[in-house]
Tab-separated table of C-alpha atoms and ligand atoms in Angstrom:
chain	number	residue	atom	x	y	z
A	237	MET	CA	-60.696	-247.928	-79.445
A	238	ALA	CA	-62.116	-250.459	-81.893
A	239	TYR	CA	-65.448	-249.223	-83.199
A	240	LEU	CA	-68.118	-251.799	-83.737
A	241	ASN	CA	-70.578	-252.178	-86.591
A	242	GLU	CA	-73.491	-250.233	-85.166
A	243	ASN	CA	-75.834	-251.721	-87.742
A	244	TYR	CA	-75.890	-254.848	-85.563
A	245	LEU	CA	-77.414	-252.763	-82.787
A	246	LYS	CA	-80.454	-252.127	-84.980
A	247	LEU	CA	-81.278	-255.854	-85.125
A	248	LYS	CA	-84.295	-257.125	-83.259
A	249	ALA	CA	-82.174	-259.597	-81.316
A	250	GLY	CA	-83.104	-263.074	-82.610
A	251	TYR	CA	-86.555	-262.879	-81.132
A	252	LEU	CA	-88.478	-265.781	-82.632
A	253	PHE	CA	-86.760	-269.056	-81.747
A	254	PRO	CA	-85.365	-267.875	-78.375
A	255	GLU	CA	-88.870	-266.748	-77.384
A	256	ILE	CA	-90.330	-270.113	-78.463
A	257	GLY	CA	-87.622	-271.852	-76.433
A	258	ARG	CA	-88.382	-269.677	-73.399
A	259	ARG	CA	-92.116	-270.420	-73.536
A	260	VAL	CA	-91.564	-274.168	-74.023
A	261	ALA	CA	-89.079	-274.304	-71.124
A	262	ALA	CA	-91.461	-272.387	-68.840
A	263	PHE	CA	-94.311	-274.730	-69.767
A	264	THR	CA	-92.364	-277.974	-69.263
A	265	SER	CA	-90.925	-276.859	-65.935
A	266	ALA	CA	-94.434	-275.950	-64.692
A	267	HIS	CA	-95.922	-279.170	-66.149
A	268	PRO	CA	-93.194	-281.838	-66.064
A	269	GLU	CA	-95.865	-284.524	-66.627
A	270	ALA	CA	-96.604	-283.019	-70.066
A	271	ALA	CA	-92.961	-282.883	-71.156
A	272	SER	CA	-92.920	-286.415	-72.578
A	273	ARG	CA	-96.041	-285.626	-74.596
A	274	LEU	CA	-94.480	-282.592	-76.240
A	275	ILE	CA	-94.147	-282.742	-80.050
A	276	ARG	CA	-92.078	-280.136	-81.835
A	277	CYS	CA	-93.408	-279.009	-85.208
A	278	GLY	CA	-91.661	-275.697	-84.983
A	279	ILE	CA	-88.179	-275.658	-86.415
A	280	GLY	CA	-87.559	-276.053	-90.143
A	281	ASP	CA	-84.997	-278.817	-89.845
A	282	VAL	CA	-85.069	-282.265	-91.424
A	283	THR	CA	-85.466	-285.302	-89.181
A	284	GLU	CA	-84.846	-288.401	-91.315
A	285	ALA	CA	-81.563	-290.267	-91.837
A	286	LEU	CA	-79.071	-289.225	-94.499
A	287	PRO	CA	-79.387	-291.168	-97.793
A	288	ALA	CA	-77.082	-294.211	-97.933
A	289	ALA	CA	-75.755	-293.103	-101.339
A	290	ALA	CA	-74.402	-289.913	-99.743
A	291	ARG	CA	-73.049	-291.734	-96.687
A	292	ASP	CA	-71.220	-294.308	-98.820
A	293	ALA	CA	-69.713	-291.601	-101.020
A	294	MET	CA	-68.536	-289.657	-97.983
A	295	HIS	CA	-66.988	-292.778	-96.401
A	296	ALA	CA	-65.130	-293.437	-99.643
A	297	ALA	CA	-63.992	-289.793	-99.801
A	298	ILE	CA	-62.582	-290.002	-96.280
A	299	ASP	CA	-60.631	-293.105	-97.275
A	300	GLU	CA	-59.220	-291.231	-100.279
A	301	LEU	CA	-57.973	-288.531	-97.929
A	302	GLY	CA	-56.422	-291.239	-95.761
A	303	ASP	CA	-54.059	-292.331	-98.529
A	304	ARG	CA	-51.333	-289.893	-99.572
A	305	THR	CA	-51.596	-290.926	-103.234
A	306	THR	CA	-55.265	-289.846	-103.350
A	307	PHE	CA	-55.095	-287.186	-100.625
A	308	LYS	CA	-56.583	-283.769	-101.428
A	309	GLY	CA	-55.891	-280.424	-99.824
A	310	TYR	CA	-57.564	-277.197	-100.852
A	311	GLY	CA	-60.018	-277.615	-103.694
A	312	PRO	CA	-61.339	-275.024	-106.143
A	313	GLU	CA	-63.101	-272.230	-104.222
A	314	GLN	CA	-66.086	-272.381	-106.602
A	315	GLY	CA	-66.528	-276.122	-106.038
A	316	TYR	CA	-65.183	-279.277	-107.667
A	317	ASP	CA	-66.062	-279.767	-111.319
A	318	PHE	CA	-67.569	-283.188	-110.620
A	319	LEU	CA	-70.259	-281.529	-108.505
A	320	ARG	CA	-70.743	-278.395	-110.639
A	321	VAL	CA	-71.214	-280.559	-113.735
A	322	ALA	CA	-73.568	-282.971	-111.926
A	323	ILE	CA	-75.690	-280.034	-110.728
A	324	ALA	CA	-75.773	-278.335	-114.133
A	325	GLU	CA	-76.693	-281.558	-115.937
A	326	ASN	CA	-79.214	-282.997	-113.491
A	327	MET	CA	-80.946	-279.929	-112.123
A	328	PHE	CA	-80.890	-277.639	-115.163
A	329	GLN	CA	-79.791	-279.061	-118.521
A	330	ALA	CA	-81.857	-282.251	-118.113
A	331	ARG	CA	-84.873	-279.950	-117.776
A	332	GLY	CA	-83.920	-277.933	-120.839
A	333	LEU	CA	-82.552	-274.976	-118.852
A	334	ASP	CA	-79.547	-272.984	-119.932
A	335	VAL	CA	-77.247	-273.049	-116.895
A	336	ALA	CA	-73.572	-273.952	-117.334
A	337	ALA	CA	-71.359	-275.667	-114.761
A	338	ASP	CA	-69.140	-272.586	-114.438
A	339	GLU	CA	-72.162	-270.475	-113.488
A	340	ILE	CA	-72.597	-272.648	-110.378
A	341	PHE	CA	-70.772	-271.742	-107.161
A	342	VAL	CA	-70.763	-274.475	-104.514
A	343	SER	CA	-70.844	-273.391	-100.876
A	344	ASP	CA	-71.497	-274.619	-97.354
A	345	GLY	CA	-75.045	-273.266	-97.224
A	346	SER	CA	-77.722	-271.092	-98.722
A	347	LYS	CA	-78.089	-269.158	-95.496
A	348	CYS	CA	-74.525	-267.920	-95.950
A	349	ASP	CA	-74.981	-267.363	-99.682
A	350	THR	CA	-78.179	-265.328	-99.352
A	351	GLY	CA	-76.400	-263.149	-96.796
A	352	ASN	CA	-73.000	-262.983	-98.493
A	353	ILE	CA	-74.441	-262.016	-101.871
A	354	LEU	CA	-74.787	-258.462	-100.540
A	355	ASP	CA	-70.977	-258.203	-100.821
A	356	ILE	CA	-71.310	-257.703	-104.576
A	357	PHE	CA	-74.082	-255.092	-104.438
A	358	GLY	CA	-73.546	-251.433	-103.655
A	359	GLN	CA	-75.247	-249.221	-101.100
A	360	GLY	CA	-78.497	-247.422	-101.756
A	361	ASN	CA	-80.359	-250.163	-103.630
A	362	ARG	CA	-84.107	-250.018	-103.104
A	363	LEU	CA	-84.885	-253.344	-101.439
A	364	GLY	CA	-88.017	-255.431	-101.941
A	365	ILE	CA	-88.422	-258.182	-99.347
A	366	PRO	CA	-91.518	-260.398	-98.926
A	367	ASP	CA	-93.394	-260.340	-95.624
A	368	PRO	CA	-93.582	-262.894	-94.048
A	369	VAL	CA	-90.356	-264.597	-95.099
A	370	TYR	CA	-87.151	-266.327	-93.989
A	371	PRO	CA	-85.647	-263.686	-91.651
A	372	VAL	CA	-82.130	-263.877	-93.123
A	373	TYR	CA	-82.864	-261.474	-96.001
A	374	VAL	CA	-83.933	-258.633	-93.722
A	375	ASP	CA	-81.293	-259.171	-91.041
A	376	THR	CA	-78.352	-259.361	-93.463
A	377	ASN	CA	-79.441	-256.091	-95.063
A	378	VAL	CA	-79.612	-254.506	-91.618
A	379	MET	CA	-76.098	-255.786	-90.833
A	380	ALA	CA	-74.798	-254.446	-94.143
A	381	GLY	CA	-76.086	-250.965	-93.345
A	382	ASN	CA	-78.724	-251.002	-96.071
A	383	THR	CA	-81.528	-249.959	-93.723
A	384	GLY	CA	-82.373	-247.436	-91.060
A	385	ASP	CA	-83.836	-248.322	-87.682
A	386	ALA	CA	-86.853	-250.523	-87.066
A	387	ASP	CA	-90.111	-248.828	-86.116
A	388	SER	CA	-92.465	-249.972	-83.349
A	389	THR	CA	-93.911	-252.684	-85.637
A	390	GLY	CA	-90.419	-254.035	-86.331
A	391	ALA	CA	-90.358	-252.721	-89.925
A	392	TYR	CA	-87.010	-251.245	-91.007
A	393	GLU	CA	-86.724	-247.928	-92.737
A	394	GLY	CA	-85.342	-248.487	-96.221
A	395	ILE	CA	-86.986	-251.859	-96.842
A	396	HIS	CA	-89.992	-252.033	-99.112
A	397	TYR	CA	-91.994	-254.917	-97.642
A	398	LEU	CA	-93.868	-257.011	-100.186
A	399	PRO	CA	-96.927	-258.369	-98.358
A	400	CYS	CA	-97.786	-262.052	-98.881
A	401	THR	CA	-101.485	-262.384	-98.189
A	402	GLU	CA	-104.359	-264.711	-98.867
A	403	ALA	CA	-105.431	-262.308	-101.632
A	404	ASN	CA	-102.177	-262.694	-103.598
A	405	GLY	CA	-101.738	-266.393	-102.858
A	406	PHE	CA	-98.957	-265.560	-100.375
A	407	MET	CA	-96.636	-264.577	-103.231
A	408	PRO	CA	-96.007	-260.860	-103.657
A	409	ASP	CA	-97.232	-258.991	-106.724
A	410	VAL	CA	-94.989	-256.554	-108.590
A	411	PRO	CA	-95.326	-252.984	-107.277
A	412	SER	CA	-97.569	-250.572	-109.150
A	413	SER	CA	-95.958	-248.318	-111.737
A	414	GLU	CA	-96.488	-245.273	-109.454
A	415	GLU	CA	-94.102	-246.695	-106.861
A	416	ALA	CA	-90.372	-246.019	-107.084
A	417	PRO	CA	-88.833	-249.055	-108.768
A	418	LEU	CA	-87.079	-251.677	-106.684
A	419	ASP	CA	-83.447	-252.538	-107.418
A	420	LEU	CA	-82.931	-255.729	-105.421
A	421	ILE	CA	-85.835	-258.146	-104.981
A	422	TYR	CA	-85.910	-261.255	-102.810
A	423	LEU	CA	-88.276	-264.059	-103.735
A	424	CYS	CA	-88.517	-267.395	-101.938
A	425	SER	CA	-90.452	-270.131	-103.728
A	426	PRO	CA	-91.655	-272.503	-102.387
A	427	ASN	CA	-91.916	-270.089	-99.513
A	428	ASN	CA	-90.755	-270.449	-95.964
A	429	PRO	CA	-92.983	-269.973	-93.926
A	430	THR	CA	-96.200	-269.925	-95.975
A	431	GLY	CA	-95.583	-273.021	-98.122
A	432	ALA	CA	-96.814	-271.107	-101.188
A	433	ALA	CA	-95.140	-271.689	-104.552
A	434	ALA	CA	-94.980	-268.993	-107.238
A	435	THR	CA	-96.846	-269.634	-110.473
A	436	ARG	CA	-95.171	-269.197	-113.826
A	437	GLU	CA	-97.301	-266.084	-114.496
A	438	LYS	CA	-96.241	-264.460	-111.245
A	439	LEU	CA	-92.564	-265.185	-111.828
A	440	GLN	CA	-92.841	-263.918	-115.398
A	441	ALA	CA	-94.301	-260.658	-114.068
A	442	TRP	CA	-91.337	-260.290	-111.688
A	443	VAL	CA	-88.802	-261.092	-114.405
A	444	ASP	CA	-90.433	-258.562	-116.733
A	445	TYR	CA	-90.456	-255.979	-113.936
A	446	ALA	CA	-86.801	-256.619	-113.095
A	447	ARG	CA	-85.724	-256.334	-116.720
A	448	GLN	CA	-87.724	-253.158	-117.212
A	449	HIS	CA	-86.033	-251.513	-114.221
A	450	GLY	CA	-82.574	-253.121	-114.359
A	451	ALA	CA	-83.297	-254.819	-111.029
A	452	VAL	CA	-81.826	-258.096	-109.781
A	453	ILE	CA	-84.021	-260.878	-108.349
A	454	LEU	CA	-82.473	-262.988	-105.594
A	455	PHE	CA	-84.429	-266.226	-105.961
A	456	ASP	CA	-84.246	-268.664	-103.047
A	457	ALA	CA	-85.296	-272.123	-104.257
A	458	ALA	CA	-84.235	-274.059	-101.150
A	459	TYR	CA	-87.496	-276.043	-101.243
A	460	GLU	CA	-87.530	-276.709	-105.001
A	461	ALA	CA	-87.466	-280.508	-104.456
A	462	PHE	CA	-90.907	-280.321	-102.815
A	463	ILE	CA	-92.639	-278.972	-105.917
A	464	THR	CA	-95.150	-281.606	-107.002
A	465	ASP	CA	-97.284	-279.534	-109.383
A	466	PRO	CA	-95.705	-279.787	-112.864
A	467	ALA	CA	-97.060	-276.319	-113.727
A	468	ILE	CA	-94.988	-274.656	-110.965
A	469	PRO	CA	-91.449	-273.628	-112.001
A	470	LYS	CA	-88.661	-275.241	-109.989
A	471	SER	CA	-86.136	-272.690	-111.176
A	472	ILE	CA	-86.390	-269.003	-112.034
A	473	TYR	CA	-84.476	-269.875	-115.216
A	474	GLU	CA	-87.618	-271.552	-116.533
A	475	ILE	CA	-88.846	-268.000	-117.066
A	476	PRO	CA	-87.724	-266.331	-120.312
A	477	GLY	CA	-85.423	-263.404	-119.515
A	478	ALA	CA	-84.396	-264.654	-116.066
A	479	ARG	CA	-80.763	-265.157	-117.105
A	480	GLU	CA	-80.622	-261.369	-117.528
A	481	CYS	CA	-82.011	-260.528	-114.080
A	482	ALA	CA	-81.807	-263.338	-111.535
A	483	ILE	CA	-79.476	-265.132	-109.159
A	484	GLU	CA	-80.759	-268.474	-107.845
A	485	PHE	CA	-79.907	-270.070	-104.502
A	486	ARG	CA	-80.292	-273.809	-103.994
A	487	SER	CA	-79.353	-276.064	-101.140
A	488	PHE	CA	-78.944	-279.776	-100.454
A	489	SER	CA	-80.247	-279.131	-96.922
A	490	LYS	CA	-83.920	-279.834	-97.533
A	491	HIS	CA	-83.310	-281.665	-100.837
A	492	GLY	CA	-81.066	-284.412	-99.464
A	493	GLY	CA	-81.364	-284.021	-95.709
A	494	PHE	CA	-78.034	-282.156	-95.618
A	495	THR	CA	-78.817	-279.561	-92.938
A	496	GLY	CA	-76.054	-280.997	-90.753
A	497	VAL	CA	-73.719	-281.951	-93.610
A	498	ARG	CA	-73.745	-278.462	-95.233
A	499	CYS	CA	-73.744	-278.056	-98.991
A	500	ALA	CA	-75.512	-275.576	-101.251
A	501	PHE	CA	-74.887	-273.574	-104.398
A	502	THR	CA	-75.615	-270.263	-106.067
A	503	VAL	CA	-76.214	-269.744	-109.781
A	504	VAL	CA	-74.893	-266.474	-111.211
A	505	PRO	CA	-75.520	-266.379	-114.971
A	506	LYS	CA	-72.760	-264.788	-117.001
A	507	THR	CA	-75.437	-262.766	-118.800
A	508	LEU	CA	-76.522	-261.006	-115.585
A	509	LEU	CA	-75.378	-257.388	-115.365
A	510	GLY	CA	-75.280	-254.790	-112.616
A	511	SER	CA	-74.733	-251.087	-113.019
A	512	THR	CA	-71.981	-248.748	-111.823
A	513	ARG	CA	-72.991	-245.337	-110.405
A	514	ASP	CA	-71.951	-243.751	-113.685
A	515	GLY	CA	-74.216	-246.088	-115.625
A	516	ARG	CA	-71.792	-248.690	-117.005
A	517	LYS	CA	-73.326	-252.168	-117.174
A	518	MET	CA	-71.001	-254.909	-115.972
A	519	PRO	CA	-71.390	-258.653	-115.312
A	520	LEU	CA	-71.880	-259.787	-111.702
A	521	HIS	CA	-70.379	-263.257	-112.301
A	522	PRO	CA	-66.723	-262.115	-111.955
A	523	LEU	CA	-67.571	-260.225	-108.761
A	524	TRP	CA	-69.114	-263.277	-107.100
A	525	SER	CA	-66.225	-265.422	-108.337
A	526	ARG	CA	-63.793	-262.930	-106.805
A	527	ARG	CA	-65.796	-262.806	-103.590
A	528	MET	CA	-65.715	-266.612	-103.288
A	529	THR	CA	-62.009	-266.959	-104.079
A	530	THR	CA	-61.107	-264.207	-101.602
A	531	LYS	CA	-63.413	-264.984	-98.677
A	532	PHE	CA	-64.058	-268.737	-99.051
A	533	ASN	CA	-61.809	-271.760	-99.447
A	534	GLY	CA	-64.363	-274.160	-100.846
A	535	ALA	CA	-66.819	-276.621	-99.339
A	536	SER	CA	-65.357	-279.836	-97.949
A	537	TYR	CA	-64.309	-282.429	-100.554
A	538	ILE	CA	-66.080	-285.114	-98.507
A	539	VAL	CA	-69.324	-283.155	-98.454
A	540	GLN	CA	-69.167	-282.373	-102.180
A	541	LYS	CA	-68.700	-286.105	-102.889
A	542	GLY	CA	-71.757	-286.785	-100.728
A	543	ALA	CA	-73.799	-284.164	-102.591
A	544	ALA	CA	-72.758	-285.500	-106.015
A	545	ALA	CA	-73.900	-288.987	-104.951
A	546	LEU	CA	-77.452	-287.630	-104.566
A	547	PHE	CA	-77.532	-287.534	-108.386
A	548	SER	CA	-76.711	-291.239	-108.777
A	549	GLU	CA	-79.671	-293.509	-109.542
A	550	ALA	CA	-79.661	-294.798	-105.955
A	551	GLY	CA	-79.280	-291.262	-104.607
A	552	LYS	CA	-82.168	-289.916	-106.670
A	553	SER	CA	-84.528	-292.610	-105.471
A	554	GLU	CA	-83.513	-292.030	-101.852
A	555	VAL	CA	-84.069	-288.271	-102.248
A	556	ASN	CA	-87.483	-288.971	-103.791
A	557	ALA	CA	-88.361	-291.194	-100.840
A	558	LEU	CA	-87.321	-288.488	-98.354
A	559	ILE	CA	-89.392	-285.842	-100.117
A	560	ALA	CA	-92.354	-288.240	-100.370
A	561	HIS	CA	-92.099	-288.887	-96.644
A	562	TYR	CA	-92.253	-285.194	-95.727
A	563	LEU	CA	-94.970	-284.414	-98.269
A	564	GLY	CA	-96.949	-287.373	-96.894
A	565	ASN	CA	-96.620	-285.796	-93.456
A	566	ALA	CA	-97.796	-282.488	-94.891
A	567	ALA	CA	-100.896	-284.166	-96.332
A	568	VAL	CA	-101.735	-285.709	-92.937
A	569	LEU	CA	-101.371	-282.304	-91.258
A	570	ARG	CA	-103.423	-280.472	-93.886
A	571	GLU	CA	-106.255	-282.945	-93.575
A	572	ALA	CA	-106.193	-282.803	-89.790
A	573	ALA	CA	-106.216	-278.982	-89.832
A	574	GLN	CA	-109.221	-279.073	-92.131
A	575	ASP	CA	-111.043	-281.606	-89.919
A	576	ALA	CA	-110.354	-279.351	-86.929
A	577	GLY	CA	-112.093	-276.512	-88.766
A	578	LEU	CA	-108.906	-274.551	-89.391
A	579	THR	CA	-108.177	-272.750	-92.650
A	580	SER	CA	-104.801	-273.780	-93.971
A	581	PHE	CA	-102.574	-273.094	-96.968
A	582	GLY	CA	-99.397	-274.615	-98.367
A	583	GLY	CA	-98.186	-278.133	-97.663
A	584	VAL	CA	-98.648	-279.277	-101.277
A	585	ASN	CA	-95.460	-278.018	-102.924
A	586	ALA	CA	-93.675	-277.356	-99.634
A	587	PRO	CA	-93.045	-278.965	-96.243
A	588	TYR	CA	-94.849	-276.154	-94.391
A	589	ILE	CA	-98.531	-275.682	-93.606
A	590	TRP	CA	-99.616	-272.088	-93.049
A	591	VAL	CA	-102.658	-272.026	-90.818
A	592	LYS	CA	-104.996	-269.187	-89.938
A	593	THR	CA	-105.497	-268.835	-86.204
A	594	PRO	CA	-109.127	-269.453	-85.202
A	595	ASN	CA	-111.291	-266.714	-83.647
A	596	ASN	CA	-108.872	-263.987	-84.725
A	597	LEU	CA	-106.381	-264.985	-82.059
A	598	GLY	CA	-102.912	-263.484	-82.352
A	599	SER	CA	-100.085	-265.749	-83.539
A	600	TRP	CA	-98.506	-265.915	-80.108
A	601	GLU	CA	-101.853	-266.437	-78.341
A	602	PHE	CA	-102.537	-269.442	-80.529
A	603	PHE	CA	-98.971	-270.665	-80.062
A	604	ASP	CA	-99.770	-270.800	-76.330
A	605	VAL	CA	-103.034	-272.702	-76.947
A	606	MET	CA	-101.179	-275.279	-79.044
A	607	LEU	CA	-98.471	-275.592	-76.399
A	608	HIS	CA	-100.693	-275.756	-73.312
A	609	LYS	CA	-103.668	-277.677	-74.632
A	610	LEU	CA	-102.184	-279.902	-77.349
A	611	ASN	CA	-98.551	-279.909	-76.182
A	612	VAL	CA	-97.501	-279.213	-79.760
A	613	VAL	CA	-94.890	-276.578	-80.615
A	614	VAL	CA	-95.644	-274.581	-83.759
A	615	THR	CA	-94.113	-271.355	-85.076
A	616	PRO	CA	-96.067	-268.100	-84.714
A	617	GLY	CA	-96.456	-266.419	-88.099
A	618	ALA	CA	-95.732	-262.987	-86.661
A	619	GLY	CA	-92.149	-264.148	-86.085
A	620	PHE	CA	-91.584	-264.067	-89.868
A	621	GLY	CA	-92.849	-260.531	-90.395
A	622	ALA	CA	-95.796	-258.297	-89.538
A	623	ALA	CA	-97.984	-259.790	-92.295
A	624	GLY	CA	-97.598	-263.204	-90.640
A	625	GLU	CA	-99.745	-262.074	-87.703
A	626	GLY	CA	-102.875	-264.190	-87.400
A	627	PHE	CA	-101.155	-267.287	-88.813
A	628	PHE	CA	-98.926	-270.051	-87.583
A	629	ARG	CA	-96.595	-272.470	-89.364
A	630	ILE	CA	-96.639	-276.233	-88.829
A	631	SER	CA	-93.562	-277.998	-90.123
A	632	ALA	CA	-93.900	-281.406	-91.789
A	633	PHE	CA	-90.308	-282.286	-90.883
A	634	ASN	CA	-91.025	-285.072	-88.410
A	635	SER	CA	-91.600	-288.796	-88.070
A	636	ARG	CA	-94.878	-290.100	-89.481
A	637	ALA	CA	-95.911	-291.309	-86.016
A	638	ASN	CA	-95.484	-287.821	-84.527
A	639	VAL	CA	-97.405	-286.224	-87.361
A	640	ILE	CA	-100.300	-288.668	-87.014
A	641	GLU	CA	-100.413	-287.930	-83.294
A	642	VAL	CA	-100.396	-284.161	-83.944
A	643	GLY	CA	-103.272	-284.730	-86.383
A	644	ARG	CA	-105.215	-286.682	-83.757
A	645	ARG	CA	-104.739	-283.934	-81.183
A	646	LEU	CA	-105.834	-281.258	-83.666
A	647	ARG	CA	-109.063	-283.204	-84.292
A	648	GLU	CA	-109.786	-284.280	-80.723
A	649	GLU	CA	-108.172	-281.844	-78.321
A	650	LEU	CA	-108.354	-278.374	-79.876
B	946	PLP	C1	-83.518	-274.026	-94.913
B	946	PLP	C2	-83.483	-272.843	-95.810
B	946	PLP	C3	-82.347	-272.564	-96.569
B	946	PLP	C4	-81.161	-273.490	-96.566
B	946	PLP	O1	-80.123	-273.016	-95.816
B	946	PLP	P1	-78.778	-273.838	-95.708
B	946	PLP	O2	-77.852	-272.835	-95.123
B	946	PLP	O3	-78.382	-274.266	-97.068
B	946	PLP	O4	-79.041	-274.996	-94.784
B	946	PLP	C5	-82.355	-271.473	-97.420
B	946	PLP	N1	-83.445	-270.693	-97.528
B	946	PLP	C6	-84.551	-270.944	-96.820
B	946	PLP	C7	-85.734	-270.084	-97.020
B	946	PLP	C8	-84.597	-272.009	-95.928
B	946	PLP	O5	-85.701	-272.235	-95.212
């Protein structure tokens, strides 16, 4: 008999997007006339074409592989130097940040990296996870056996939820000194789903907390490219002391429209230490390097060439245009939400607008109003955690025409 990993049985089986799909399908089959009017502002996926600089580089890379004199087989598991150096120079060193190319590990996605990182941490860490947040952090800890069962509200035993509320600007505050210290802390800034971005002061408080307690911060900066406010840090390494306590995840998915191409990276500073049970402090960098060389054979050469091209002059201006497009959409949506009398947050340093449901409706109740009355699909906040109840997320990943039409419906049809 092969025994299965019973931790998977604790998971609340992928409730959010399947349930949205079920409700949309039920609505369109009951109202086929409304199907063509339906606009999806639900899923956090990019919509605009891949930058030409990346396409050209990938075409050229394919041609290299088509000639045996320039053919390439397996590459370095940590990523090709041309990409690691381009990332270190353009995203960190050019901004005065101390991150070296060999501290960068290229992968096929931040979703995988944020889950796989648990391979290098032991059992029994006290986990701090924001609520609401990208569901991957909770679910991968459940799968790894780091939690107990979920209670009736969906909260897992063994996770210390860090509420993101209007009062704290939707970015968690460090726990009070009476609470047992956290060991592993997830932060996502700019945040999915709330669109909030952490201030320097807040990140400094977390870095100080982590250093005081020997904790590690897992910092997901997937939406870093959307930060417009120069006072908001794009990297945790802008905070003094972060090299001693933080791992940063970045992705080309939202940055360069690479959700379908697949390329991301993780920064593990060589100065970051973890602790053995008997109290010896050891660097985490060799563990992640070993994890990548053992369980991963590197991201595709073609894809890495495409990602590196995003740092060319042409690539940078195309990335800027993509980001400007989505942030322009976000501005249209924010204004429309305001005109419709809704209270909204985010959408300035992030492609998500976080909107309070009117009249104290539940997230799913308002989802149904948006679907049935406006024929617009949004994402119920409760799907990202209990503290998301009473909110919904509108994604700015769309065409401008769709976004303008959603804005019109919010003003005229709500
Ligand atoms: C989209 C997203 C990512 C990126 O995941 P990839 O696997 O690189 O596409 C990471 N974190 C968050 C919070 C995201 O929303």
